[in-house]
PDB file of C-alpha atoms in Angstrom:
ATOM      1  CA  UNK A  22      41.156  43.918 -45.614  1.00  0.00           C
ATOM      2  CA  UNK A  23      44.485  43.509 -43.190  1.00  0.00           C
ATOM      3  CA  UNK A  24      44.567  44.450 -39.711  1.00  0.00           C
ATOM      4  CA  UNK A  25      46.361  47.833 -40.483  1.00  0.00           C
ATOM      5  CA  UNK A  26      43.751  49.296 -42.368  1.00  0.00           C
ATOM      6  CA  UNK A  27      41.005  49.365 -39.631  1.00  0.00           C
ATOM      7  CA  UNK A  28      41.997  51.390 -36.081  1.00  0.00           C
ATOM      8  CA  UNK A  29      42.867  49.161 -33.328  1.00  0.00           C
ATOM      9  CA  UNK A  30      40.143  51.086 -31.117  1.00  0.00           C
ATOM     10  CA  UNK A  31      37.246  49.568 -33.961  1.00  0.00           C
ATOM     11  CA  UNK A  32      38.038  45.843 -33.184  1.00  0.00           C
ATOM     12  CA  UNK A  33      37.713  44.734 -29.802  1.00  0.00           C
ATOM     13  CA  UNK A  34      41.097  42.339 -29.024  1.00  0.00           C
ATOM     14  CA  UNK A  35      38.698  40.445 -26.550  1.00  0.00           C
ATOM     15  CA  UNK A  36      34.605  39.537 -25.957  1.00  0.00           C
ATOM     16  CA  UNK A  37      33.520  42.358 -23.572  1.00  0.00           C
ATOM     17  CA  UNK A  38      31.243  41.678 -21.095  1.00  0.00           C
ATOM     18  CA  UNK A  39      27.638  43.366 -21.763  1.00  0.00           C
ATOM     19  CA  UNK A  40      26.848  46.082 -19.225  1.00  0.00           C
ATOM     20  CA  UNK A  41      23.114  46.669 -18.224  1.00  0.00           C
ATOM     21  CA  UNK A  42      21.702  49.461 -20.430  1.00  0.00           C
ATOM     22  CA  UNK A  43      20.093  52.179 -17.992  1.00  0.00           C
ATOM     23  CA  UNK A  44      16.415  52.678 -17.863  1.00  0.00           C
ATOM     24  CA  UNK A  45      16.530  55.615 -18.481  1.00  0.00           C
ATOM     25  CA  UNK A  46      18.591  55.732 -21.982  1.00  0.00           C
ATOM     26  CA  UNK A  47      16.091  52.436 -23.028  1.00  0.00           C
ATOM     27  CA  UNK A  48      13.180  54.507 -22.516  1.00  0.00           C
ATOM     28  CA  UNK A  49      14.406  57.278 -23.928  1.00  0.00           C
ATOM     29  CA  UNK A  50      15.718  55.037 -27.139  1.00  0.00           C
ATOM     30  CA  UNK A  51      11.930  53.870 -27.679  1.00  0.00           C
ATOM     31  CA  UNK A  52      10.378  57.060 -27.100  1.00  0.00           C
ATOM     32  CA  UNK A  53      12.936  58.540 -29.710  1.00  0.00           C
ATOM     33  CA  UNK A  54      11.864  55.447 -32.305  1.00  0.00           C
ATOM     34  CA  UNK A  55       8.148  55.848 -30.880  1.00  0.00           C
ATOM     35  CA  UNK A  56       8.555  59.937 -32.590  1.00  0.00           C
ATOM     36  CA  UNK A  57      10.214  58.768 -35.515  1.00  0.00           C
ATOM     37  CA  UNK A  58       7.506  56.835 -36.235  1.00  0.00           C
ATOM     38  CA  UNK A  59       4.921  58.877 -35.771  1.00  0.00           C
ATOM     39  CA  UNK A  60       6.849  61.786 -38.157  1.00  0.00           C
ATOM     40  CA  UNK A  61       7.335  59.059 -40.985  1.00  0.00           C
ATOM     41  CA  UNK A  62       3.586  57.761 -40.640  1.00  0.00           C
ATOM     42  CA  UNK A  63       1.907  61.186 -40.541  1.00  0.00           C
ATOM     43  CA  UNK A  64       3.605  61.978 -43.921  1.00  0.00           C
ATOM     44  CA  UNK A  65       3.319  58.875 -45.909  1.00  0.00           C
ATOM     45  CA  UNK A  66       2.493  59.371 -49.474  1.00  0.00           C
ATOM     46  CA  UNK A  67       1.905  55.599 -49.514  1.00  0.00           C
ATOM     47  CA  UNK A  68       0.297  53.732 -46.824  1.00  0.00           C
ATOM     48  CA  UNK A  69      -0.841  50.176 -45.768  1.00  0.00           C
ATOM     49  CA  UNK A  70       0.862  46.940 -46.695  1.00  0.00           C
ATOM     50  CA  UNK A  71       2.738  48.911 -49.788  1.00  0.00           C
ATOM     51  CA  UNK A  72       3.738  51.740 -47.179  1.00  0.00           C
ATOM     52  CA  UNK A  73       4.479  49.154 -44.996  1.00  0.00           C
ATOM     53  CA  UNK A  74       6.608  47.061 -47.424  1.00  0.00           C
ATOM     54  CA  UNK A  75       8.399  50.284 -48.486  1.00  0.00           C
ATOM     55  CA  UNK A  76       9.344  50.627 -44.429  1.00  0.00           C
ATOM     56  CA  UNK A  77      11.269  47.143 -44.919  1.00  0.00           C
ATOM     57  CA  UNK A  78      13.266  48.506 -48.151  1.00  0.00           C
ATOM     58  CA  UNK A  79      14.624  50.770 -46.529  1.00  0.00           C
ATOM     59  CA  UNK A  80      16.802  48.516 -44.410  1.00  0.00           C
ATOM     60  CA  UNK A  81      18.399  47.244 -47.644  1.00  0.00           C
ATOM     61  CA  UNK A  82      19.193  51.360 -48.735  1.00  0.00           C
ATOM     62  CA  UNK A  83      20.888  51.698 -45.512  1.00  0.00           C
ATOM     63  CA  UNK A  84      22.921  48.414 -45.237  1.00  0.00           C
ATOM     64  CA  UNK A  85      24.003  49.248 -48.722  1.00  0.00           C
ATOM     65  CA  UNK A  86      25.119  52.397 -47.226  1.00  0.00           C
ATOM     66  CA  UNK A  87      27.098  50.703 -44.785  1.00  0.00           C
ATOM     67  CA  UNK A  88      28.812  48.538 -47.599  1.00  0.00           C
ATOM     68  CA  UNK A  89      29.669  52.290 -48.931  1.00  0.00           C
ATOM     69  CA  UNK A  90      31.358  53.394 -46.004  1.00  0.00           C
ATOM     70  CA  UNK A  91      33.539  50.315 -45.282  1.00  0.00           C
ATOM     71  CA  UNK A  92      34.413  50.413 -49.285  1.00  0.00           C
ATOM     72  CA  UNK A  93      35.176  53.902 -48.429  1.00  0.00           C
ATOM     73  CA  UNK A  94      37.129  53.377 -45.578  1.00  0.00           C
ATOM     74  CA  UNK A  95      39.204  51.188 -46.457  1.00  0.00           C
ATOM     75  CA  UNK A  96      39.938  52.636 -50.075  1.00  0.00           C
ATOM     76  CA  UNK A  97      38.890  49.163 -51.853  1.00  0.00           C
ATOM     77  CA  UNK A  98      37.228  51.485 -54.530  1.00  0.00           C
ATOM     78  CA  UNK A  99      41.032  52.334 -57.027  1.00  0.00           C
ATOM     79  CA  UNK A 100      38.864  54.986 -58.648  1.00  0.00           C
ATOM     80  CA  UNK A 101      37.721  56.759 -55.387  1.00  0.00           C
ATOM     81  CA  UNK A 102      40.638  55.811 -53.006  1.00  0.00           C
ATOM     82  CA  UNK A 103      39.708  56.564 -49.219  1.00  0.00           C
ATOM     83  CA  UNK A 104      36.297  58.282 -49.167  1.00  0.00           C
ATOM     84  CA  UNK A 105      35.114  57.895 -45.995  1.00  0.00           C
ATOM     85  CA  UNK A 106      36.338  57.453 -41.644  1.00  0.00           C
ATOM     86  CA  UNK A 107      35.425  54.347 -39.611  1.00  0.00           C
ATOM     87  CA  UNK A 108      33.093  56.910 -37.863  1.00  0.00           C
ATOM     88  CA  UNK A 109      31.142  57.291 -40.932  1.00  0.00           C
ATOM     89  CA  UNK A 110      30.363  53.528 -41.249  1.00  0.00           C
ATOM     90  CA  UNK A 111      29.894  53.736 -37.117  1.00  0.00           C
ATOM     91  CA  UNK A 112      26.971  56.270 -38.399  1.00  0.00           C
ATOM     92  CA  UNK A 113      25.869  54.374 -41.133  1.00  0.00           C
ATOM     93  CA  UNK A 114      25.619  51.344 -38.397  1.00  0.00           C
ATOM     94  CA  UNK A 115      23.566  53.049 -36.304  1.00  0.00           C
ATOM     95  CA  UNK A 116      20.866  54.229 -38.804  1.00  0.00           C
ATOM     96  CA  UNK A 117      20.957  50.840 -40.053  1.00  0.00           C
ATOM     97  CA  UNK A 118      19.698  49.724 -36.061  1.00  0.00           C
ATOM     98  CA  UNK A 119      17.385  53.349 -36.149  1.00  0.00           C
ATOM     99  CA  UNK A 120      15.474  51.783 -39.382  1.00  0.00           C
ATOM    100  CA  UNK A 121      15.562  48.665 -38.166  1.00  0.00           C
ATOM    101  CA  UNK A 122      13.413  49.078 -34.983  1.00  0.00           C
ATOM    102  CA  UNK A 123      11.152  52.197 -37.007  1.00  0.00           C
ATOM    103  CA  UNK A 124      10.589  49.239 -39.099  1.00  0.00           C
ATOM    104  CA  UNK A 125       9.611  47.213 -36.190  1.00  0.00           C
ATOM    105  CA  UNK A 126       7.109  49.925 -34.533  1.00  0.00           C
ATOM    106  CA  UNK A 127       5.679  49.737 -38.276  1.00  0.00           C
ATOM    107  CA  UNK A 128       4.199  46.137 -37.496  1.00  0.00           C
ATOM    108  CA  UNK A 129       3.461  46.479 -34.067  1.00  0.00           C
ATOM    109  CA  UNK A 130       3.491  48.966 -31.146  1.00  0.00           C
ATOM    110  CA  UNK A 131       4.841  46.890 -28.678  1.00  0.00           C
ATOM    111  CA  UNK A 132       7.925  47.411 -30.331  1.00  0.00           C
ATOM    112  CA  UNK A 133      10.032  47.645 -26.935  1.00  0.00           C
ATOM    113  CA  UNK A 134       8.678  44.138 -25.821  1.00  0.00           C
ATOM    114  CA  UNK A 135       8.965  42.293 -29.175  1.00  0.00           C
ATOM    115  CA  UNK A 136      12.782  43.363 -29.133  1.00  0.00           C
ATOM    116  CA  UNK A 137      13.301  42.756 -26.037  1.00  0.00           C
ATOM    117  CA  UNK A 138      11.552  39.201 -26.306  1.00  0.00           C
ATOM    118  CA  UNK A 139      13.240  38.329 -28.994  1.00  0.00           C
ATOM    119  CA  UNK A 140      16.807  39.380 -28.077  1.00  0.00           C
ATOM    120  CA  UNK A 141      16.340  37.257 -24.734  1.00  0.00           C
ATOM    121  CA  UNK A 142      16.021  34.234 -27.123  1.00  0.00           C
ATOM    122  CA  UNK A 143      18.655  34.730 -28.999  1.00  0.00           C
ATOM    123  CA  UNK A 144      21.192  35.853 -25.942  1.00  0.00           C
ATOM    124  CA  UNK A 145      20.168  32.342 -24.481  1.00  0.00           C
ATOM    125  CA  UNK A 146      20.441  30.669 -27.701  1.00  0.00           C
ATOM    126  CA  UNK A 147      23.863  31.983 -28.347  1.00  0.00           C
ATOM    127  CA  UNK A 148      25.707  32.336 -25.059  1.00  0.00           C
ATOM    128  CA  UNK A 149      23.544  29.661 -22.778  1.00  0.00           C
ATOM    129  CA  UNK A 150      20.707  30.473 -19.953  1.00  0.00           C
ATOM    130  CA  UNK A 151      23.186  32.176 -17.347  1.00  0.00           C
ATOM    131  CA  UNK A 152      23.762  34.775 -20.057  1.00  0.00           C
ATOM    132  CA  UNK A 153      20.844  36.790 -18.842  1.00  0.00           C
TER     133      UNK A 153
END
């Protein structure tokens, strides 16, 4: 893939500085994957650990849908040519993150906290203790 085929407003030129996320969009995030949840678990065909297991496939479905869109995008595919935008692989991104944390609030319902946990370590791990 060159540098022409992906829009110069996709690729940041430079590292940009994480802003604070408002408490207000966080809550409403986890409340949004809180109802998601709930929807998916009250019509399960298949529950417990097999359910539960199922609930981690999914991620692969959706990063595989990802690896669509940026085959799509960039017309890789000589068959298909361009078949889809950078915006659909931004969407395919996102529900990629969506299943991700439904897949979280599947093991545990302190789903905000274990994230949040977690992504502390790894900030601190990755850009040093005066990252947070």
């Amino acid at each position: 893939m060159t540098d022409q085929t992906v829009p110069s407003e996709t690729v940041p030129s430079e590292t940009v500085p994480s802003e604070t996320v408002p408490s207000e969009t966080a809550a409403d995030l986890w409340a949004a994957i809180d109802a998601l949840w709930t929807w998916l678990d009250t019509d399960q065909p298949i529950g417990g650990r097999e359910g539960m297991a199922l609930c981690m496939l999914k991620l692969s479905e959706e990063v595989g849908e990802v690896a669509q869109a940026v085959i799509g995008a960039t017309g890789q595919n000589p068959r298909k040519g361009v078949t889809h935008t950078w915006e659909d692989v931004q969407g395919e991104l996102c529900d990629v993150v969506i299943t991700a944390l439904v897949a979280l609030r599947t093991l545990t319902p302190d789903t905000r906290e274990v994230f949040d946990r977690h992504l502390e370590r790894v900030t601190k791990r990755s850009l040093g203790p005066a990252s947070r």
